[in-house]
Amino acid sequence: MAQNPRDYRTLDKDLRRITTAEHASLASARPMVRVGFALVFIAAVAEFAAAAMAGQPALGIMAASVAIAIYLAVSIGSNDVANALGPAVGAGAISLTLGLFLVAIMDVLGAVLAGEAVTRTMTEGLVAQTLGHGHPTALMMLAALAAAATCISLATALNATVSTTHSVVGAIAGAGIASFGWASVNWTSFGSIALGWVISPILSGLLSAALLASMHRHVLDKEDPIPSGRLWLTILVAVVVALAVCMGAAAFRGVSGPMIAALGLTGALLGGLYAHVTLARQIGSGEKVALKRLLGLPLIVAAMVMGFGHGANDTSNIAAPLTIILMNIDETREQILNPTLVLLLSGLGIAVGTLLFGGKLVNMVGSKITRLNPPRSLCIAIATAVTVLGFSLAGLPVSTTHVSVGGVFGVGFYREWRDRNRHRESASMPDEELYRRHLVRRSHVRTILGAWLITVPVNAGVAAVLVMLLRL
C-alpha cells in the first residue's frame, strides 16, 4: 500500500501553526480602540500603585516600573492565549467570547494561587546576591524590565518568534552582571532554569505522544468509537480536573497531603460525573457528529488548565522584577505593595491582554488546528497544560510556546512511528522524500534552539546598556 504524500504534510502544518500564532500577534494589536483600552488600563494601574505608595522615595521610578511591568503583562496575555484556547474554539466546543473570559479568569487564579514559586526562583534564586543594595538593585531591575519590554516589542514588529520567559531571564541576568559583576548571577540556578527549558518540551512531547497512542487504542481505532470514547474521555476529564485541583490546593501553604488528595478525589468525581452526563447528551444528538463533539469538553478543560498554568508560570516574568524594585527602592527591603497584590496585578495584566488582543489569534490558530485534526490538538493541549503547570509548581519558569512545540513534535514523531509500523510491508517512500521530511523536523529544532541561544544574550546586552544609561 503506497504512502499518501499528503499525510506527511500535516506535521509541517502543525509545526507552522506555532510560528503563525506568533506572526499574528502584530495583526491582533492593530485595532486602535483596544490599544486605547490597554493604555488606559496601564495608566490606571500605575496611578493606583502611585497612590498606594504615596510618600515613598523615588515614587516616579516605582510608578514607571509598574507601568512597564503591566505593559509586559498585556503583551504576554495577547501572544500566548492561542496556545490554550485555539483548539477548543476551533473545534466549536466553546464560543470565543466565553473562552477568552474563562482563560482570563484562570490566568488570574493561576497567578494568585500558584505564581509564588516561580517568582521566588526568578528573584531569590537567580540574582539573590544583588538583593538588599537599595537604589542600585532597583535600577538594575528597572533596566531589566525596560530591556525585555523593548526587545519583545521589537521582535513583534519584526514578526520574530521569541519567548517572553527567555527574554526576562536574560534581561535580569544581563542587568545583574552590568550592575554587580558576573558573580552576582547564581549560575547554578540559571543552569537549572535553562535545563527546564530543555526538559519541558521533551516531557510535553512524550506526554502528547502517549495520549495520542492511548486515544488511538481506546477510541480512534475502534469499529464503533462512540461507547469507548465516552468512557475514555470521561476518565480523561476526571484526571485533568483532579490534577488541576491538587495543584491549586498545593499552592496554599499549610494544606496537608491527605487534604490535597481528598480535594483531588472530589474534583475527579465531580469532573467525571459532569463529563459522563454531558457526553451522554452529546451522543444522543447523532452519531455522525458525536465523536467530534465528544472532544469539545476535554478541550475546554485543557484550555482552562492551560490558562491556570500560564498564569502560574508567566506571571513571574512581571512579578519578579517588580517585586525586587519595590523591595529595594528605599533600601529597607520592605515590600511596599503586598506580594499577593503584585501577583494579582500581573495576572490582571495578562488577562486584559487576553481579552483585548487574543481573539484574532484564537480564530486564526484555532481554525487551522481544527482542520488538521481535533484529537491531535486535544493531546497537545493537555500535554502542554500539564507540563507548564507542573514546572510552575516546581518553581521553574518555562516557555509555554516551546512546550507547545514539544507537544507538536511528540504527536508528529508518534504518527510517523505508527505509520511505518502499519505499512512495513508496503513500498516505502523514496530516500529523498524521507530525507526531506527528517530535514524539516530538524530545521524546526534548530529554530527553537536558535531562539534559546539568541534571545537570552540579546536581552542581556540591551539590559546592560540600559543599566549604564541609567547610571548617567
Short mmCIF file of C-alpha atoms in Angstrom, two decimals, residues 95-461:
data_model
loop_
_atom_site.label_atom_id
_atom_site.label_comp_id
_atom_site.label_asym_id
_atom_site.label_seq_id
_atom_site.Cartn_x
_atom_site.Cartn_y
_atom_site.Cartn_z
CA SER A 95 -17.57 30.42 21.90
CA LEU A 96 -14.68 32.84 21.50
CA THR A 97 -16.01 35.42 23.97
CA LEU A 98 -16.78 32.90 26.71
CA GLY A 99 -13.48 31.14 26.12
CA LEU A 100 -11.49 34.36 26.45
CA PHE A 101 -13.21 35.18 29.74
CA LEU A 102 -12.64 31.67 31.13
CA VAL A 103 -8.94 31.64 30.22
CA ALA A 104 -8.53 35.18 31.56
CA ILE A 105 -10.07 34.16 34.88
CA MET A 106 -7.86 31.06 35.07
CA ASP A 107 -4.80 33.20 34.32
CA VAL A 108 -5.60 35.41 37.29
CA LEU A 109 -6.25 32.41 39.56
CA GLY A 110 -3.01 30.76 38.48
CA ALA A 111 -1.09 33.95 39.16
CA VAL A 112 -2.50 34.46 42.64
CA LEU A 113 -2.67 30.82 43.80
CA ALA A 114 0.42 29.29 42.22
CA GLY A 115 2.62 32.11 40.97
CA GLU A 116 4.75 32.49 44.08
CA ALA A 117 7.09 29.54 43.49
CA VAL A 118 8.33 30.63 40.06
CA THR A 119 8.52 34.26 41.19
CA ARG A 120 10.76 33.22 44.08
CA THR A 121 13.08 31.40 41.67
CA MET A 122 13.29 34.47 39.44
CA THR A 123 14.15 36.72 42.39
CA GLU A 124 15.94 34.97 45.23
CA GLY A 125 17.23 32.11 43.11
CA LEU A 126 18.57 33.92 40.06
CA VAL A 127 20.15 37.12 41.45
CA ALA A 128 19.94 36.69 45.21
CA GLN A 129 23.33 38.34 45.79
CA THR A 130 22.13 41.59 44.23
CA LEU A 131 19.24 41.99 46.66
CA GLY A 132 19.43 44.42 49.52
CA HIS A 133 21.60 47.02 47.77
CA GLY A 134 18.81 49.56 47.61
CA HIS A 135 18.75 52.01 44.74
CA PRO A 136 21.29 50.15 42.50
CA THR A 137 19.21 46.97 42.77
CA ALA A 138 16.03 48.84 41.89
CA LEU A 139 17.67 50.46 38.86
CA MET A 140 19.02 47.07 37.80
CA MET A 141 15.53 45.58 37.71
CA LEU A 142 14.05 48.66 36.05
CA ALA A 143 16.62 48.21 33.28
CA ALA A 144 15.71 44.52 33.02
CA LEU A 145 12.01 45.33 32.68
CA ALA A 146 12.64 48.02 30.08
CA ALA A 147 15.03 45.78 28.12
CA ALA A 148 12.61 42.87 27.99
CA ALA A 149 9.72 45.14 27.00
CA THR A 150 11.81 46.78 24.26
CA CYS A 151 13.08 43.50 22.80
CA ILE A 152 9.66 41.84 22.85
CA SER A 153 8.04 44.83 21.14
CA LEU A 154 10.80 44.95 18.52
CA ALA A 155 10.52 41.22 17.88
CA THR A 156 6.75 41.54 17.47
CA ALA A 157 7.22 44.37 14.97
CA LEU A 158 9.70 42.22 13.02
CA ASN A 159 7.45 39.13 13.16
CA ALA A 160 10.19 37.28 15.03
CA THR A 161 9.38 34.38 17.35
CA VAL A 162 10.67 34.94 20.89
CA SER A 163 9.94 33.64 24.36
CA THR A 164 8.96 36.20 26.96
CA THR A 165 10.36 33.96 29.69
CA HIS A 166 13.75 33.75 27.99
CA SER A 167 13.67 37.50 27.42
CA VAL A 168 13.06 38.35 31.07
CA VAL A 169 15.57 35.82 32.42
CA GLY A 170 18.23 37.09 30.03
CA ALA A 171 17.45 40.72 30.88
CA ILE A 172 17.69 40.09 34.62
CA ALA A 173 20.99 38.27 34.21
CA GLY A 174 22.44 40.97 31.96
CA ALA A 175 21.34 43.79 34.25
CA GLY A 176 22.79 41.96 37.25
CA ILE A 177 26.15 41.45 35.56
CA ALA A 178 26.32 45.10 34.47
CA SER A 179 25.39 46.31 37.95
CA PHE A 180 27.30 43.97 40.27
CA GLY A 181 29.56 41.79 38.12
CA TRP A 182 29.49 38.19 36.93
CA ALA A 183 29.38 36.81 40.47
CA SER A 184 26.01 38.47 41.04
CA VAL A 185 24.20 35.82 38.99
CA ASN A 186 23.52 32.46 40.62
CA TRP A 187 24.77 30.37 37.74
CA THR A 188 23.59 27.14 39.37
CA SER A 189 20.04 28.47 39.46
CA PHE A 190 20.44 29.84 35.92
CA GLY A 191 21.57 26.38 34.80
CA SER A 192 18.50 24.81 36.45
CA ILE A 193 16.24 27.25 34.63
CA ALA A 194 17.97 26.55 31.31
CA LEU A 195 17.72 22.81 31.96
CA GLY A 196 13.98 23.25 32.47
CA TRP A 197 13.79 24.95 29.07
CA VAL A 198 15.30 21.82 27.51
CA ILE A 199 13.42 19.20 29.52
CA SER A 200 9.93 20.74 29.39
CA PRO A 201 9.43 20.38 25.60
CA ILE A 202 10.69 16.79 25.77
CA LEU A 203 8.25 15.90 28.56
CA SER A 204 5.42 17.59 26.70
CA GLY A 205 6.30 15.63 23.56
CA LEU A 206 6.37 12.31 25.40
CA LEU A 207 3.08 13.03 27.14
CA SER A 208 1.31 14.13 23.95
CA ALA A 209 2.56 11.01 22.14
CA ALA A 210 1.34 8.79 24.98
CA LEU A 211 -2.07 10.48 24.96
CA LEU A 212 -2.43 10.08 21.21
CA ALA A 213 -1.38 6.43 21.41
CA SER A 214 -3.99 5.83 24.11
CA MET A 215 -6.64 7.66 22.07
CA HIS A 216 -5.91 5.51 19.02
CA ARG A 217 -6.02 2.34 21.07
CA HIS A 218 -9.20 3.09 23.01
CA VAL A 219 -11.16 5.35 20.65
CA LEU A 220 -9.98 6.13 17.12
CA ASP A 221 -9.10 2.57 16.04
CA LYS A 222 -12.34 1.04 17.32
CA GLU A 223 -15.00 -0.02 14.84
CA ASP A 224 -17.54 1.85 16.95
CA PRO A 225 -15.57 4.61 18.72
CA ILE A 226 -18.53 6.23 20.49
CA PRO A 227 -19.01 3.95 23.56
CA SER A 228 -15.30 3.54 24.25
CA GLY A 229 -14.73 7.23 23.51
CA ARG A 230 -17.30 8.19 26.12
CA LEU A 231 -15.57 6.09 28.80
CA TRP A 232 -12.02 7.18 27.83
CA LEU A 233 -12.88 10.87 27.69
CA THR A 234 -14.82 10.71 30.97
CA ILE A 235 -11.74 9.29 32.68
CA LEU A 236 -9.54 11.87 30.96
CA VAL A 237 -11.68 14.78 32.14
CA ALA A 238 -11.76 13.38 35.67
CA VAL A 239 -7.97 13.02 35.78
CA VAL A 240 -7.32 16.50 34.37
CA VAL A 241 -9.77 18.13 36.81
CA ALA A 242 -8.24 16.22 39.73
CA LEU A 243 -4.77 17.30 38.66
CA ALA A 244 -5.81 20.95 38.43
CA VAL A 245 -7.50 20.84 41.86
CA CYS A 246 -4.50 19.15 43.50
CA MET A 247 -2.03 21.62 42.04
CA GLY A 248 -4.20 24.56 43.03
CA ALA A 249 -4.54 23.21 46.59
CA ALA A 250 -0.81 22.52 46.82
CA ALA A 251 -0.13 26.18 46.11
CA PHE A 252 -1.56 27.06 49.52
CA ARG A 253 0.90 26.72 52.36
CA GLY A 254 -0.22 24.60 55.25
CA VAL A 255 -2.58 22.33 53.29
CA SER A 256 -1.84 18.76 54.31
CA GLY A 257 -1.22 15.90 51.91
CA PRO A 258 -4.41 13.99 52.83
CA MET A 259 -6.47 17.16 52.33
CA ILE A 260 -4.92 17.71 48.89
CA ALA A 261 -5.68 14.09 47.99
CA ALA A 262 -9.26 14.41 49.22
CA LEU A 263 -9.79 17.58 47.22
CA GLY A 264 -8.31 15.92 44.15
CA LEU A 265 -10.60 12.91 44.53
CA THR A 266 -13.61 15.20 44.92
CA GLY A 267 -12.60 17.09 41.80
CA ALA A 268 -12.21 13.83 39.90
CA LEU A 269 -15.66 12.61 40.93
CA LEU A 270 -17.37 15.89 40.06
CA GLY A 271 -15.46 16.25 36.79
CA GLY A 272 -16.14 12.66 35.80
CA LEU A 273 -19.84 12.94 36.65
CA TYR A 274 -20.22 16.15 34.67
CA ALA A 275 -18.35 14.63 31.72
CA HIS A 276 -20.45 11.45 31.86
CA VAL A 277 -23.74 13.37 31.73
CA THR A 278 -22.55 15.90 29.13
CA LEU A 279 -21.10 13.28 26.81
CA ALA A 280 -24.27 11.19 27.05
CA ARG A 281 -26.29 14.23 25.95
CA GLN A 282 -23.90 14.85 23.05
CA ILE A 283 -24.01 11.24 21.89
CA GLY A 284 -27.79 11.42 21.79
CA SER A 285 -27.59 14.24 19.25
CA GLY A 286 -26.44 11.92 16.45
CA GLU A 287 -23.56 9.52 15.90
CA LYS A 288 -22.16 11.26 12.81
CA VAL A 289 -21.05 14.27 14.80
CA ALA A 290 -20.77 12.62 18.20
CA LEU A 291 -17.03 11.87 18.15
CA LYS A 292 -16.10 15.43 17.18
CA ARG A 293 -18.40 16.83 19.83
CA LEU A 294 -17.07 14.37 22.39
CA LEU A 295 -13.72 16.12 22.17
CA GLY A 296 -15.22 19.50 23.00
CA LEU A 297 -15.47 19.10 26.79
CA PRO A 298 -11.89 17.81 27.26
CA LEU A 299 -10.65 20.67 25.06
CA ILE A 300 -12.40 23.19 27.32
CA VAL A 301 -10.93 21.58 30.44
CA ALA A 302 -7.47 21.54 28.87
CA ALA A 303 -7.80 25.22 27.92
CA MET A 304 -8.72 26.16 31.49
CA VAL A 305 -5.88 24.13 32.98
CA MET A 306 -3.52 25.71 30.45
CA GLY A 307 -4.76 29.15 31.46
CA PHE A 308 -4.10 28.34 35.11
CA GLY A 309 -0.62 27.02 34.34
CA HIS A 310 0.16 30.01 32.11
CA GLY A 311 -0.81 32.43 34.87
CA ALA A 312 1.22 30.48 37.42
CA ASN A 313 4.34 30.42 35.26
CA ASP A 314 4.44 33.56 33.14
CA THR A 315 3.31 35.85 35.95
CA SER A 316 6.83 35.57 37.33
CA ASN A 317 8.12 37.43 34.27
CA ILE A 318 6.34 40.51 35.59
CA ALA A 319 6.12 39.97 39.32
CA ALA A 320 9.76 39.03 39.93
CA PRO A 321 11.44 42.23 38.63
CA LEU A 322 8.68 44.40 40.05
CA THR A 323 8.94 42.76 43.47
CA ILE A 324 12.69 43.38 43.61
CA ILE A 325 12.24 47.04 42.64
CA LEU A 326 9.62 47.62 45.32
CA MET A 327 11.73 45.85 47.96
CA ASN A 328 14.91 47.80 47.27
CA ILE A 329 13.93 51.29 46.22
CA ASP A 330 14.15 52.68 49.75
CA GLU A 331 17.00 50.44 50.94
CA THR A 332 14.83 48.83 53.63
CA ARG A 333 13.86 45.74 51.64
CA GLU A 334 10.32 46.12 52.93
CA GLN A 335 7.60 45.13 50.50
CA ILE A 336 5.76 48.36 49.67
CA LEU A 337 2.97 46.51 47.88
CA ASN A 338 1.66 43.21 49.20
CA PRO A 339 3.22 40.28 47.27
CA THR A 340 -0.23 38.85 46.57
CA LEU A 341 -1.30 42.22 45.18
CA VAL A 342 1.72 42.23 42.86
CA LEU A 343 0.77 38.77 41.59
CA LEU A 344 -2.85 39.89 41.21
CA LEU A 345 -1.92 42.98 39.18
CA SER A 346 0.38 40.87 36.99
CA GLY A 347 -2.35 38.30 36.42
CA LEU A 348 -4.88 41.02 35.63
CA GLY A 349 -2.47 42.47 33.07
CA ILE A 350 -2.21 39.09 31.36
CA ALA A 351 -6.00 38.74 31.49
CA VAL A 352 -6.53 42.18 29.92
CA GLY A 353 -4.11 41.30 27.12
CA THR A 354 -6.03 38.07 26.58
CA LEU A 355 -9.42 39.80 26.39
CA LEU A 356 -8.32 42.73 24.23
CA PHE A 357 -5.94 41.14 21.75
CA GLY A 358 -6.36 37.37 21.99
CA GLY A 359 -9.43 36.94 19.81
CA LYS A 360 -7.84 37.24 16.38
CA LEU A 361 -5.04 34.82 17.25
CA VAL A 362 -7.50 32.27 18.61
CA ASN A 363 -9.67 32.47 15.48
CA MET A 364 -6.68 32.06 13.17
CA VAL A 365 -4.87 29.32 15.07
CA GLY A 366 -8.00 27.53 16.20
CA SER A 367 -9.41 27.14 12.71
CA LYS A 368 -6.12 25.78 11.40
CA ILE A 369 -5.81 23.33 14.27
CA THR A 370 -9.35 22.02 13.83
CA ARG A 371 -8.96 21.49 10.09
CA LEU A 372 -5.89 19.42 10.77
CA ASN A 373 -7.25 17.17 13.49
CA PRO A 374 -9.08 17.89 16.76
CA PRO A 375 -7.89 14.68 18.52
CA ARG A 376 -4.23 15.62 17.99
CA SER A 377 -4.96 19.16 19.14
CA LEU A 378 -6.50 17.75 22.32
CA CYS A 379 -3.41 15.67 23.07
CA ILE A 380 -1.12 18.67 22.50
CA ALA A 381 -3.28 20.97 24.63
CA ILE A 382 -3.43 18.59 27.59
CA ALA A 383 0.29 17.77 27.42
CA THR A 384 1.16 21.47 27.29
CA ALA A 385 -1.15 22.33 30.17
CA VAL A 386 0.11 19.59 32.47
CA THR A 387 3.78 20.27 31.68
CA VAL A 388 3.56 24.04 32.22
CA LEU A 389 1.57 23.62 35.44
CA GLY A 390 3.97 21.02 36.81
CA PHE A 391 7.04 23.14 36.17
CA SER A 392 5.28 26.16 37.65
CA LEU A 393 4.69 24.40 40.95
CA ALA A 394 8.29 23.15 40.87
CA GLY A 395 9.38 26.79 40.70
CA LEU A 396 10.95 26.69 37.23
CA PRO A 397 9.99 29.23 34.54
CA VAL A 398 9.38 27.64 31.12
CA SER A 399 8.26 28.88 27.72
CA THR A 400 4.64 27.96 27.01
CA THR A 401 5.23 28.30 23.28
CA HIS A 402 8.21 25.95 23.32
CA VAL A 403 6.33 23.45 25.47
CA SER A 404 3.52 23.54 22.91
CA VAL A 405 6.07 22.98 20.13
CA GLY A 406 7.33 19.95 22.07
CA GLY A 407 3.80 18.57 22.12
CA VAL A 408 3.54 19.02 18.35
CA PHE A 409 6.83 17.19 17.87
CA GLY A 410 5.65 14.35 20.11
CA VAL A 411 2.46 13.89 18.11
CA GLY A 412 4.37 14.09 14.82
CA PHE A 413 7.04 11.55 15.80
CA TYR A 414 4.41 9.13 17.13
CA ARG A 415 2.37 9.39 13.95
CA GLU A 416 5.41 8.62 11.81
CA TRP A 417 6.40 5.67 14.02
CA ARG A 418 2.85 4.31 13.94
CA ASP A 419 2.54 4.79 10.19
CA ARG A 420 5.80 2.96 9.50
CA ASN A 421 4.78 0.04 11.71
CA ARG A 422 1.43 -0.24 9.97
CA HIS A 423 2.99 -0.25 6.48
CA ARG A 424 6.23 -2.17 6.96
CA GLU A 425 5.50 -4.46 4.04
CA SER A 426 4.33 -1.71 1.70
CA ALA A 427 6.51 0.23 -0.66
CA SER A 428 8.45 2.89 1.19
CA MET A 429 8.78 6.48 0.06
CA PRO A 430 11.90 7.50 -1.91
CA ASP A 431 15.01 8.20 0.13
CA GLU A 432 14.99 11.82 -0.99
CA GLU A 433 11.49 12.32 0.36
CA LEU A 434 12.32 10.64 3.68
CA TYR A 435 15.46 12.76 4.00
CA ARG A 436 13.49 15.92 3.27
CA ARG A 437 10.99 15.06 5.98
CA HIS A 438 13.75 14.49 8.52
CA LEU A 439 15.30 17.76 7.49
CA VAL A 440 12.06 19.67 8.11
CA ARG A 441 11.87 18.42 11.66
CA ARG A 442 15.49 19.27 12.34
CA SER A 443 15.04 22.73 10.93
CA HIS A 444 12.35 23.38 13.49
CA VAL A 445 14.63 22.07 16.23
CA ARG A 446 17.33 24.45 15.05
CA THR A 447 14.83 27.31 15.08
CA ILE A 448 13.88 26.59 18.69
CA LEU A 449 17.49 26.20 19.81
CA GLY A 450 18.41 29.35 17.92
CA ALA A 451 15.71 31.26 19.76
CA TRP A 452 17.09 29.99 23.09
CA LEU A 453 20.63 30.95 22.17
CA ILE A 454 19.83 34.38 20.74
CA THR A 455 17.02 35.67 22.95
CA VAL A 456 18.90 35.43 26.25
CA PRO A 457 22.15 37.19 25.22
CA VAL A 458 20.34 39.88 23.20
CA ASN A 459 18.12 40.81 26.13
CA ALA A 460 21.11 40.61 28.47
CA GLY A 461 23.06 43.01 26.26
#
